[in-house]
Backbone as CSV, one residue per row, in Angstrom:
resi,resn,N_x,N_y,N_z,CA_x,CA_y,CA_z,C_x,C_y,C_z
1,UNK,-36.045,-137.103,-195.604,-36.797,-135.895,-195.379,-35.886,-134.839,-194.760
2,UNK,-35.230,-133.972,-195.326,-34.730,-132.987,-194.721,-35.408,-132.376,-193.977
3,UNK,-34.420,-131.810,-193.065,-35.686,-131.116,-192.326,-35.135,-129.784,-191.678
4,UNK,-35.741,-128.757,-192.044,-34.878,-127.109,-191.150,-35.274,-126.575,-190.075
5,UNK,-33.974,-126.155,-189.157,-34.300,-126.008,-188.011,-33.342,-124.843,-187.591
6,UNK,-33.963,-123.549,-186.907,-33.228,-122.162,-185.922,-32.994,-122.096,-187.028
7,UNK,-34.412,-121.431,-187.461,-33.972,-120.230,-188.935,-33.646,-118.754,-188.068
8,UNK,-32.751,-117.990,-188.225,-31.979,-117.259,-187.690,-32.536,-115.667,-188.292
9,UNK,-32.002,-114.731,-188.014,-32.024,-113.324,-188.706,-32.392,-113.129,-190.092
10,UNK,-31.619,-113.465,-190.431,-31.267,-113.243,-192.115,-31.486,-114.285,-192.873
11,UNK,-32.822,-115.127,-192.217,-32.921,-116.416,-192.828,-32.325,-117.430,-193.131
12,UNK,-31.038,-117.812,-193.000,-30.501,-118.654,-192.571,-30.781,-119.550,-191.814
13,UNK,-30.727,-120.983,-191.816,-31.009,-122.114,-190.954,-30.493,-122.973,-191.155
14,UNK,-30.550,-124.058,-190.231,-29.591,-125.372,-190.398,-30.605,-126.685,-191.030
15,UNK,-29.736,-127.160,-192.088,-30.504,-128.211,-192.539,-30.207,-129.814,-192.286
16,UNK,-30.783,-130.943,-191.696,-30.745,-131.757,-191.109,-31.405,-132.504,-192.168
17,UNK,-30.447,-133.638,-192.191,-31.034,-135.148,-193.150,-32.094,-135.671,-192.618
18,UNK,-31.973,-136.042,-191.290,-33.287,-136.344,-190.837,-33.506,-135.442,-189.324
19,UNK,-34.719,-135.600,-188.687,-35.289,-134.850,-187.810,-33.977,-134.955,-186.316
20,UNK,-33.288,-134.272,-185.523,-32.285,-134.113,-184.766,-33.281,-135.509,-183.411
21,UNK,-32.722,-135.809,-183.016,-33.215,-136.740,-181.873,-32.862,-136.706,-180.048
22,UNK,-31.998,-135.134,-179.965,-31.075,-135.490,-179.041,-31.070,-133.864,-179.156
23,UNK,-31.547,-132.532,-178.002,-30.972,-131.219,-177.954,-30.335,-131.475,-176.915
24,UNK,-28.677,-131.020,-177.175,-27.923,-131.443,-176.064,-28.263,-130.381,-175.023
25,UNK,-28.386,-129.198,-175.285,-28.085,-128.125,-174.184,-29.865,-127.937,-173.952
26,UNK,-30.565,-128.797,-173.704,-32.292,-128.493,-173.472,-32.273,-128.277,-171.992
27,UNK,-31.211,-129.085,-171.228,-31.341,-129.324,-169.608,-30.476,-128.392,-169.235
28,UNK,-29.662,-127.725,-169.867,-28.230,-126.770,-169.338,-28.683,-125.324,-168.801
29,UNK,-28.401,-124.988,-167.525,-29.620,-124.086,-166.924,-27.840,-123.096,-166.825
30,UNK,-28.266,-121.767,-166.236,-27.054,-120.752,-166.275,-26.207,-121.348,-164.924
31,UNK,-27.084,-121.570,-164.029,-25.588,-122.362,-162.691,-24.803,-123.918,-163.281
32,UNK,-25.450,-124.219,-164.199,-24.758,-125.479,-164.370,-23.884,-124.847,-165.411
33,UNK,-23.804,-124.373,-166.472,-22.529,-123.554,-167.338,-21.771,-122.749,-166.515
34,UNK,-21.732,-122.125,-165.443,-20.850,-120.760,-164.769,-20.510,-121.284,-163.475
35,UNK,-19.485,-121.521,-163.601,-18.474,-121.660,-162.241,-17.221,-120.848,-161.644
36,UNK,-17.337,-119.684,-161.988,-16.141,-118.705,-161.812,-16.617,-118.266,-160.507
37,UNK,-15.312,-118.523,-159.830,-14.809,-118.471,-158.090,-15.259,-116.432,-158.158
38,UNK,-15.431,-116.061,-159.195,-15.524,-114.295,-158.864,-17.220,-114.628,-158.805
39,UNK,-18.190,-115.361,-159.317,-19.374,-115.380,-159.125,-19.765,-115.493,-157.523
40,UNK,-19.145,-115.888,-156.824,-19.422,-116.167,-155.194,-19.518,-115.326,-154.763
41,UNK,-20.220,-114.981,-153.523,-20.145,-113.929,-152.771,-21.117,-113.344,-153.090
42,UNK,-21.085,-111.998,-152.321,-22.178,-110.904,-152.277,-22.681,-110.387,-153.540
43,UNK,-22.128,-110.694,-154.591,-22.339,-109.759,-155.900,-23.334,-111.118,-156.318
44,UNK,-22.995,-112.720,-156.053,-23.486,-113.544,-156.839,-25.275,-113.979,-157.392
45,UNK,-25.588,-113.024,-156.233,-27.486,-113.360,-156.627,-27.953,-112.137,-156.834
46,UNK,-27.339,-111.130,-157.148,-27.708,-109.506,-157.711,-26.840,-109.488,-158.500
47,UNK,-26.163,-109.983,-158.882,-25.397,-109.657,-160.706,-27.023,-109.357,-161.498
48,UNK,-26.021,-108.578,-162.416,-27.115,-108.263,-163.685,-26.997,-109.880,-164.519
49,UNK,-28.246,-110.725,-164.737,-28.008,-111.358,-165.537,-29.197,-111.244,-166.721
50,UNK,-28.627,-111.093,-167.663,-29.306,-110.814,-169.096,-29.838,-112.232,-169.534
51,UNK,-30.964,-112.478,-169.472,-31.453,-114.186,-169.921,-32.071,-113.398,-171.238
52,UNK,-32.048,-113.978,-172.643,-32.452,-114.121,-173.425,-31.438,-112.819,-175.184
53,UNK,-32.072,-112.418,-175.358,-31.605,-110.984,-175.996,-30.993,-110.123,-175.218
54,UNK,-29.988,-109.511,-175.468,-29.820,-108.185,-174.992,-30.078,-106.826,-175.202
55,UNK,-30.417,-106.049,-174.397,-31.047,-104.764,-174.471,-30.195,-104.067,-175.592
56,UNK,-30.825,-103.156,-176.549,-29.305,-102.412,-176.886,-28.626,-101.235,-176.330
57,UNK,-29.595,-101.126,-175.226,-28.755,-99.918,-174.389,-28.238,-100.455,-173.252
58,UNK,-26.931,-101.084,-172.905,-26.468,-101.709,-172.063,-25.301,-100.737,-171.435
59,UNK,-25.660,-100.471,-170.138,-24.816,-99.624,-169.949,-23.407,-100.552,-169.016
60,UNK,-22.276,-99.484,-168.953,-20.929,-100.123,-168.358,-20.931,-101.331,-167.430
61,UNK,-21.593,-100.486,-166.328,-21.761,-101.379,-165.067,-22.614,-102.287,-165.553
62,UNK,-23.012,-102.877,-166.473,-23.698,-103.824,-166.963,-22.383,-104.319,-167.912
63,UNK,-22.004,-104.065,-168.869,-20.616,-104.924,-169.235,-20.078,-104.900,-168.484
64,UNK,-19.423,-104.913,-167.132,-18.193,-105.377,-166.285,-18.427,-105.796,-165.421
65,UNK,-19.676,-106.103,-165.187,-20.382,-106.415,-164.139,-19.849,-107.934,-163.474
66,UNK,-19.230,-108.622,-164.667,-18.940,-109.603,-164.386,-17.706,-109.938,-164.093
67,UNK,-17.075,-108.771,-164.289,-15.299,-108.825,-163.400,-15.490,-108.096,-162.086
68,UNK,-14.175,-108.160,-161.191,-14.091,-107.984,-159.781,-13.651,-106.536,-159.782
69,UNK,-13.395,-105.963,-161.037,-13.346,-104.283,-161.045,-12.841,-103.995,-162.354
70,UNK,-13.138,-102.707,-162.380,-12.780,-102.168,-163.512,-11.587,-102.985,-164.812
71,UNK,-10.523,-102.014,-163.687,-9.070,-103.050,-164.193,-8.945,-104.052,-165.503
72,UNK,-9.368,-104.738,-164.430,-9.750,-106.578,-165.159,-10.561,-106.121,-165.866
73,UNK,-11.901,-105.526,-165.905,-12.714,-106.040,-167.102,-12.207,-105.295,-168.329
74,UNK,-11.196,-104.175,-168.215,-10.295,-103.630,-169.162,-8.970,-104.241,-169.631
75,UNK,-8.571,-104.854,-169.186,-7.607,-105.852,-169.618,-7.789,-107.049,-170.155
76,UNK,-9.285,-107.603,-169.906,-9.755,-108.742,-170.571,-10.036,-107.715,-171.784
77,UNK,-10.924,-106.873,-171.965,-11.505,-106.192,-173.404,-10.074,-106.286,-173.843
78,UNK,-8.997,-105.668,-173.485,-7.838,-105.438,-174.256,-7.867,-106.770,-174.997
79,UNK,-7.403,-107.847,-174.275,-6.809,-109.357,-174.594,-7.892,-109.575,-175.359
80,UNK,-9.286,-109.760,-175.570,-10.015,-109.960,-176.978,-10.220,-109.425,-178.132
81,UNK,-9.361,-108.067,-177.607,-9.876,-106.874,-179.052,-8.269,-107.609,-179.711
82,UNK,-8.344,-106.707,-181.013,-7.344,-106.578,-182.340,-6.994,-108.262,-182.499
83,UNK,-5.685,-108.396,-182.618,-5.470,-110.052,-182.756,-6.050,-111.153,-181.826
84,UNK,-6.247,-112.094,-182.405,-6.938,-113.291,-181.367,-5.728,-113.814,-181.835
85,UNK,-4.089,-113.921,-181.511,-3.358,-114.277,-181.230,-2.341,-114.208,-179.798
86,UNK,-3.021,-113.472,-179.349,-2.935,-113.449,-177.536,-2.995,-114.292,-176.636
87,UNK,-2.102,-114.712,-175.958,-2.110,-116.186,-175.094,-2.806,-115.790,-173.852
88,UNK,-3.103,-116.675,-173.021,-3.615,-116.446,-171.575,-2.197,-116.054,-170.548
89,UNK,-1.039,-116.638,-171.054,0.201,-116.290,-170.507,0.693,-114.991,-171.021
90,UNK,0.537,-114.710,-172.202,0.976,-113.188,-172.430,-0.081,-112.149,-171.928
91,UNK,-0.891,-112.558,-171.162,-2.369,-111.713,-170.753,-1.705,-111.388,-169.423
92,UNK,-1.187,-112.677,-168.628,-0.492,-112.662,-167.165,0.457,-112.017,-167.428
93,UNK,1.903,-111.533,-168.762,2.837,-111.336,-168.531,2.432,-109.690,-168.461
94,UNK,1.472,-109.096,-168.897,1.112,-108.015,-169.321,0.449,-107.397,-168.159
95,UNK,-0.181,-108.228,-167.240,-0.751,-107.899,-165.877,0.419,-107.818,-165.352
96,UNK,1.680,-108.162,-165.104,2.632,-108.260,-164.410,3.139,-107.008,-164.530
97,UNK,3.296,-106.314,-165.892,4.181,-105.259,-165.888,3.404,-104.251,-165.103
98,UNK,2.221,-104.367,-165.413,1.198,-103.264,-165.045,1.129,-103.116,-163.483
99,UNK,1.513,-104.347,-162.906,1.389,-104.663,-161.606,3.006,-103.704,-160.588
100,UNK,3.972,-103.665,-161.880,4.941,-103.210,-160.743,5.032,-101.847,-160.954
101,UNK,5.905,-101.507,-159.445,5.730,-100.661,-158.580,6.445,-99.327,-159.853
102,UNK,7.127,-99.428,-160.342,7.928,-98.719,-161.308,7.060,-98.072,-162.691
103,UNK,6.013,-98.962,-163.048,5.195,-98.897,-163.947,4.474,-97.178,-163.595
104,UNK,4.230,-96.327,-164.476,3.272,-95.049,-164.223,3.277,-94.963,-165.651
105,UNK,1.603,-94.892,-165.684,0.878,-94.732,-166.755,0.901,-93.313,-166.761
106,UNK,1.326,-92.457,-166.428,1.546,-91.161,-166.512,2.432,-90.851,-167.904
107,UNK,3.448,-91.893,-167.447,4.558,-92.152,-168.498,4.418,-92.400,-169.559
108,UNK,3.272,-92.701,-170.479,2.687,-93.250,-171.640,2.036,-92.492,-172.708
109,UNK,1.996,-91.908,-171.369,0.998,-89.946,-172.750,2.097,-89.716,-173.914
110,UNK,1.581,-89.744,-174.922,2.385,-89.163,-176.267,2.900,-91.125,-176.802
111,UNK,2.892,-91.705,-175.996,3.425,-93.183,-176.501,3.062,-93.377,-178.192
């Protein structure tokens, strides 16, 4: 008996030989998935957290909400946009340059 299940948007769904016996993620609540040391603290029980759909008017401070400032949550967007051939070490080597004292983004206009 096949059987279909999370028919999706565009009708699409997954089809199963027999009925699934086992939803792994039924018990998986949002503190048991998220353990990032930036969740602690004062920001950690007033973060914006989006449970279900997201709005489609989501404003900034709602995307970055989840980094420790600006910066970072612009340097992560960088490291996911264009190639997903970007290492987590070329992410650090790239924070590094940005980090020294010599570096002025002033210097970059017309780049």
């Amino acid at each position: 008996y096949p059987s279909k299940h999370n028919q999706m948007c565009f009708g699409l769904y997954n089809v199963y030989p027999m009925c699934p016996t086992l939803a792994p993620e039924a018990n998986c609540t949002l503190e048991g998935v998220t353990d990032a040391p930036t969740l602690e603290g004062a920001c950690a029980t007033a973060c914006r957290v989006h449970l279900g759909v997201s709005s489609p008017e989501i404003s900034n401070d709602d995307l970055f909400g989840a980094f420790t400032n600006l910066s970072s949550a612009l340097l992560m967007a960088w490291h996911y946009s264009g190639s997903n051939a970007k290492s987590a070490t070329e992410l650090n080597r790239l924070a590094e340059f940005l980090r020294d004292p010599g570096f002025k983004q002033t210097d970059l206009v017309g780049f």
